Structures are given as structure tokens and as C-alpha cells.
Amino acid sequence: MWCIGTLTEEYRCRMYNLLKLYAKPMRGDEPVICIDEKSLQLVAHSREPLPMAPGEAAKLDYEYVRKGTTNLFVAVEPKAGQRVVSVTDHRGKTDFVGFVQALLTDTYATARRVHLVLDNLNIHFRKCFDDVLGTRAASTLLRRVCFHYTPKHASWLNMAEIEIGILTRQCLNRRLPSQQLLRREVDAWQTDRNALRRTIEWKFTRQDADHKLGRHYVSKLAC
């Protein structure tokens, strides 16, 4: 269930900015990339499963063995059908900065400007790049980047959440006992979806927002 909070002027400005960004035609030199992360519990079978047989469903013991946790960073370019998923040990600012650095210097090295859509997690801000890389190196890396943040308590505006939901249903909704296996499965999943150019069609507009959420607006808009 989604609970609509107080829709302040800041909330509306950020929401309108993202809806305007999503409505623009795709440009290869200005990709719009939505980024989010997901923590995952690694789980192994406590007993060997019984395989499927004619007339018999596969059987798993309900008990399982915890094998620690891991993290996935997910970046998706919705209109291009391109995504990059990275499995990491942790979800700290060093890990996040490294993920974005790889995106900018590899996948999107030739883009003139890169639009990054993020929520308000503390590792997502410019200061983290300064802390990890140093101010000069961070400025060089981010010279082509335009940051776009969702309103607080409105991460539904980040299309990376849609991609993570698909990833969870198609690839992660089972027992994965090791990071090595997880990485192989995720790599195969993203390779297949990228080859098929699976896109996300965003249909929610500013007009839809005003119609559905207008009664929650608490101030006039100045932005």
C-alpha cells in the first residue's frame, strides 16, 4: 500500500522535474539512467532437493541455511532497454562511487551528458564522490553528469525499482547460496534482457500527477 505524505513545494518540483525528464525523446548522447540497489540474503538448501519426475513436482525442504548477505547495484536506461547490474560485498559509498565510475567510463564513456536518477539514500550525493575520489578527480568524473533526485518518500518515481522488481521475479526468487552463483545468474539475466532490448514504458505524466495527487498539494508552486 502506498501512503501519500505531505506534498510540499520541494516534492512537486522534484516530481515535475522527473516527469519532464521521462517525457523527453530518447537521445543517445544524453542517456537517462535510473539507479537503485537491493540487499540480498544468500541462502542454501539444508537438504538436497528432490528433482521433478513424471507426475511429481520438485520438492524442497522448508529449512534453509543462511550464507550471509550481498548487494546489487542496478542501473537501467529505460528507453534504450539497457541495464547494468553489479554484485558487491557491501552497499557503502565506496561501492556506489565505483559503480557509477564504471558506468561513466565504460558503458556511457561517449555520452555528452548523463542524467542520473536517484533516491535520497545518503551514499547517492556528490559529497560521497569527493570523499572517495578527492574533489579534483570527482569534478572530472562528474563534469558530464546531471543528478535528478526523487522526492523524499517517493522512490516510486525511480524506474530502477521497476527493473529490480523484474530482476527479483525472474532471477532472484529462489535460493542462491553463493555470490559466485548469484553473479553468474545475474550476468546471464542482464545479457539476455539487453540483447532483447527490454524497455520500460513510463506513462505517468504531470497531468496525471495533478489529477490524482492534487488534493494533497499544500502550497503553490514557485519552481
GROMACS .gro file of C-alpha atoms in nm, residues 5-217:
model
  213
    5GLY     CA    1   0.266   1.207   0.252
    6THR     CA    2   0.267   1.585   0.258
    7LEU     CA    3   0.326   1.703  -0.099
    8THR     CA    4   0.533   2.012  -0.039
    9GLU     CA    5   0.672   2.253  -0.295
   10GLU     CA    6   1.001   2.060  -0.297
   11TYR     CA    7   0.814   1.733  -0.355
   12ARG     CA    8   0.625   1.875  -0.650
   13CYS     CA    9   0.932   2.040  -0.806
   14ARG     CA   10   1.127   1.715  -0.793
   15MET     CA   11   0.833   1.513  -0.921
   16TYR     CA   12   0.769   1.752  -1.211
   17ASN     CA   13   1.139   1.753  -1.298
   18LEU     CA   14   1.146   1.374  -1.326
   19LEU     CA   15   0.820   1.354  -1.520
   20LYS     CA   16   0.951   1.613  -1.765
   21LEU     CA   17   1.276   1.418  -1.799
   22TYR     CA   18   1.092   1.090  -1.863
   23ALA     CA   19   0.872   1.254  -2.127
   24LYS     CA   20   1.166   1.364  -2.343
   25PRO     CA   21   1.251   1.160  -2.654
   26MET     CA   22   1.548   0.925  -2.616
   27ARG     CA   23   1.883   1.074  -2.711
   28GLY     CA   24   2.191   0.857  -2.745
   29ASP     CA   25   2.418   1.142  -2.639
   30GLU     CA   26   2.209   1.221  -2.326
   31PRO     CA   27   2.105   0.891  -2.168
   32VAL     CA   28   1.865   0.890  -1.873
   33ILE     CA   29   1.985   0.626  -1.627
   34CYS     CA   30   1.790   0.522  -1.317
   35ILE     CA   31   1.995   0.369  -1.034
   36ASP     CA   32   1.898   0.182  -0.719
   37GLU     CA   33   2.031  -0.101  -0.505
   38LYS     CA   34   1.900  -0.418  -0.343
   39SER     CA   35   2.032  -0.612  -0.046
   40LEU     CA   36   2.001  -0.990  -0.076
   41GLN     CA   37   2.025  -1.275   0.172
   42LEU     CA   38   2.226  -1.568   0.032
   43VAL     CA   39   2.052  -1.895   0.117
   44ALA     CA   40   2.149  -2.261   0.069
   45HIS     CA   41   1.943  -2.578   0.093
   46SER     CA   42   1.963  -2.762   0.424
   47ARG     CA   43   1.896  -3.090   0.241
   48GLU     CA   44   1.936  -3.186  -0.123
   49PRO     CA   45   1.613  -3.110  -0.314
   50LEU     CA   46   1.424  -3.392  -0.482
   51PRO     CA   47   1.411  -3.326  -0.858
   52MET     CA   48   1.095  -3.317  -1.064
   53ALA     CA   49   0.982  -3.653  -1.205
   54PRO     CA   50   0.692  -3.765  -1.427
   55GLY     CA   51   0.377  -3.686  -1.231
   56GLU     CA   52   0.579  -3.549  -0.939
   57ALA     CA   53   0.665  -3.189  -0.857
   58ALA     CA   54   1.012  -3.098  -0.736
   59LYS     CA   55   1.037  -3.093  -0.356
   60LEU     CA   56   1.238  -2.859  -0.132
   61ASP     CA   57   1.286  -2.878   0.242
   62TYR     CA   58   1.140  -2.569   0.409
   63GLU     CA   59   1.453  -2.536   0.624
   64TYR     CA   60   1.745  -2.345   0.478
   65VAL     CA   61   2.095  -2.229   0.568
   66ARG     CA   62   2.191  -1.861   0.575
   67LYS     CA   63   2.509  -1.782   0.382
   68GLY     CA   64   2.545  -1.412   0.453
   69THR     CA   65   2.428  -1.106   0.264
   70THR     CA   66   2.532  -0.928  -0.052
   71ASN     CA   67   2.430  -0.620  -0.251
   72LEU     CA   68   2.325  -0.549  -0.607
   73PHE     CA   69   2.354  -0.211  -0.779
   74VAL     CA   70   2.112  -0.179  -1.070
   75ALA     CA   71   2.129   0.087  -1.342
   76VAL     CA   72   1.869   0.090  -1.618
   77GLU     CA   73   1.830   0.316  -1.922
   78PRO     CA   74   1.455   0.261  -1.965
   79LYS     CA   75   1.402   0.384  -2.320
   80ALA     CA   76   1.712   0.213  -2.461
   81GLY     CA   77   1.648  -0.123  -2.296
   82GLN     CA   78   1.997  -0.121  -2.144
   83ARG     CA   79   2.079  -0.224  -1.789
   84VAL     CA   80   2.393  -0.287  -1.585
   85VAL     CA   81   2.385  -0.493  -1.264
   86SER     CA   82   2.683  -0.525  -1.030
   87VAL     CA   83   2.711  -0.763  -0.734
   88THR     CA   84   2.914  -0.621  -0.444
   89ASP     CA   85   3.001  -0.726  -0.091
   90HIS     CA   86   2.869  -0.404   0.061
   91ARG     CA   87   2.650  -0.103  -0.012
   92GLY     CA   88   2.880   0.172   0.110
   93LYS     CA   89   2.972   0.498  -0.059
   94THR     CA   90   3.294   0.348  -0.195
   95ASP     CA   91   3.095   0.071  -0.365
   96PHE     CA   92   2.843   0.316  -0.508
   97VAL     CA   93   3.106   0.557  -0.636
   98GLY     CA   94   3.290   0.266  -0.801
   99PHE     CA   95   2.970   0.152  -0.971
  100VAL     CA   96   2.892   0.497  -1.111
  101GLN     CA   97   3.255   0.544  -1.213
  102ALA     CA   98   3.241   0.223  -1.417
  103LEU     CA   99   2.918   0.336  -1.584
  104LEU     CA  100   3.064   0.671  -1.684
  105THR     CA  101   3.400   0.543  -1.806
  106ASP     CA  102   3.277   0.226  -1.976
  107THR     CA  103   2.911   0.188  -2.075
  108TYR     CA  104   2.850   0.562  -2.124
  109ALA     CA  105   3.200   0.683  -2.199
  110THR     CA  106   3.095   0.862  -2.520
  111ALA     CA  107   2.779   1.032  -2.388
  112ARG     CA  108   2.783   1.413  -2.394
  113ARG     CA  109   2.569   1.438  -2.081
  114VAL     CA  110   2.444   1.168  -1.846
  115HIS     CA  111   2.125   1.210  -1.642
  116LEU     CA  112   2.130   1.001  -1.323
  117VAL     CA  113   1.802   0.942  -1.139
  118LEU     CA  114   1.849   0.852  -0.772
  119ASP     CA  115   1.663   0.840  -0.443
  120ASN     CA  116   1.782   1.015  -0.127
  121LEU     CA  117   2.000   0.744   0.025
  122ASN     CA  118   2.299   0.907   0.194
  123ILE     CA  119   2.555   0.744  -0.040
  124HIS     CA  120   2.395   0.897  -0.352
  125PHE     CA  121   2.513   1.255  -0.314
  126ARG     CA  122   2.800   1.450  -0.470
  127LYS     CA  123   2.988   1.470  -0.140
  128CYS     CA  124   3.047   1.094  -0.146
  129PHE     CA  125   3.237   1.126  -0.474
  130ASP     CA  126   3.453   1.399  -0.321
  131ASP     CA  127   3.516   1.182  -0.014
  132VAL     CA  128   3.613   0.874  -0.216
  133LEU     CA  129   3.794   1.023  -0.516
  134GLY     CA  130   3.901   1.366  -0.397
  135THR     CA  131   3.747   1.692  -0.515
  136ARG     CA  132   3.950   1.727  -0.835
  137ALA     CA  133   3.900   1.370  -0.955
  138ALA     CA  134   3.531   1.383  -0.862
  139SER     CA  135   3.483   1.704  -1.059
  140THR     CA  136   3.649   1.548  -1.363
  141LEU     CA  137   3.436   1.232  -1.339
  142LEU     CA  138   3.108   1.418  -1.288
  143ARG     CA  139   3.157   1.700  -1.537
  144ARG     CA  140   2.905   1.534  -1.773
  145VAL     CA  141   2.658   1.428  -1.502
  146CYS     CA  142   2.325   1.586  -1.411
  147PHE     CA  143   2.175   1.448  -1.088
  148HIS     CA  144   1.798   1.414  -1.052
  149TYR     CA  145   1.657   1.312  -0.713
  150THR     CA  146   1.316   1.170  -0.633
  151PRO     CA  147   1.112   1.348  -0.368
  152LYS     CA  148   1.155   1.210  -0.020
  153HIS     CA  149   0.928   0.909   0.036
  154ALA     CA  150   0.863   0.886  -0.339
  155SER     CA  151   1.111   0.636  -0.472
  156TRP     CA  152   0.828   0.500  -0.692
  157LEU     CA  153   0.936   0.774  -0.932
  158ASN     CA  154   1.266   0.591  -0.989
  159MET     CA  155   1.223   0.337  -1.270
  160ALA     CA  156   1.513   0.133  -1.132
  161GLU     CA  157   1.262  -0.001  -0.879
  162ILE     CA  158   1.059  -0.147  -1.166
  163GLU     CA  159   1.370  -0.316  -1.305
  164ILE     CA  160   1.465  -0.453  -0.963
  165GLY     CA  161   1.114  -0.597  -0.929
  166ILE     CA  162   1.156  -0.777  -1.263
  167LEU     CA  163   1.503  -0.898  -1.165
  168THR     CA  164   1.366  -1.034  -0.837
  169ARG     CA  165   1.078  -1.222  -1.002
  170GLN     CA  166   1.278  -1.362  -1.293
  171CYS     CA  167   1.614  -1.436  -1.132
  172LEU     CA  168   1.637  -1.388  -0.755
  173ASN     CA  169   1.317  -1.552  -0.630
  174ARG     CA  170   1.493  -1.875  -0.531
  175ARG     CA  171   1.772  -1.999  -0.309
  176LEU     CA  172   2.112  -1.872  -0.416
  177PRO     CA  173   2.388  -1.996  -0.184
  178SER     CA  174   2.693  -1.800  -0.302
  179GLN     CA  175   2.794  -1.469  -0.450
  180GLN     CA  176   2.970  -1.652  -0.733
  181LEU     CA  177   2.647  -1.826  -0.842
  182LEU     CA  178   2.450  -1.506  -0.796
  183ARG     CA  179   2.690  -1.315  -1.020
  184ARG     CA  180   2.669  -1.580  -1.295
  185GLU     CA  181   2.291  -1.585  -1.286
  186VAL     CA  182   2.258  -1.206  -1.281
  187ASP     CA  183   2.508  -1.168  -1.567
  188ALA     CA  184   2.312  -1.417  -1.777
  189TRP     CA  185   1.984  -1.241  -1.695
  190GLN     CA  186   2.105  -0.895  -1.789
  191THR     CA  187   2.279  -1.020  -2.105
  192ASP     CA  188   1.953  -1.175  -2.221
  193ARG     CA  189   1.741  -0.866  -2.142
  194ASN     CA  190   1.992  -0.632  -2.305
  195ALA     CA  191   2.001  -0.848  -2.619
  196LEU     CA  192   1.620  -0.831  -2.634
  197ARG     CA  193   1.631  -0.456  -2.556
  198ARG     CA  194   1.360  -0.483  -2.292
  199THR     CA  195   1.243  -0.126  -2.230
  200ILE     CA  196   1.022   0.040  -1.968
  201GLU     CA  197   0.732   0.249  -2.096
  202TRP     CA  198   0.658   0.523  -1.843
  203LYS     CA  199   0.304   0.660  -1.883
  204PHE     CA  200   0.251   0.868  -1.566
  205THR     CA  201   0.256   1.238  -1.665
  206ARG     CA  202   0.243   1.574  -1.488
  207GLN     CA  203  -0.126   1.593  -1.580
  208ASP     CA  204  -0.183   1.252  -1.419
  209ALA     CA  205   0.000   1.369  -1.107
  210ASP     CA  206  -0.212   1.682  -1.074
  211HIS     CA  207  -0.532   1.484  -1.128
  212LYS     CA  208  -0.451   1.203  -0.887
  213LEU     CA  209  -0.249   1.389  -0.623
  214GLY     CA  210  -0.373   1.747  -0.650
  215ARG     CA  211  -0.588   1.726  -0.336
  216HIS     CA  212  -0.270   1.655  -0.137
  217TYR     CA  213  -0.081   1.966  -0.256
   0.00000   0.00000   0.00000
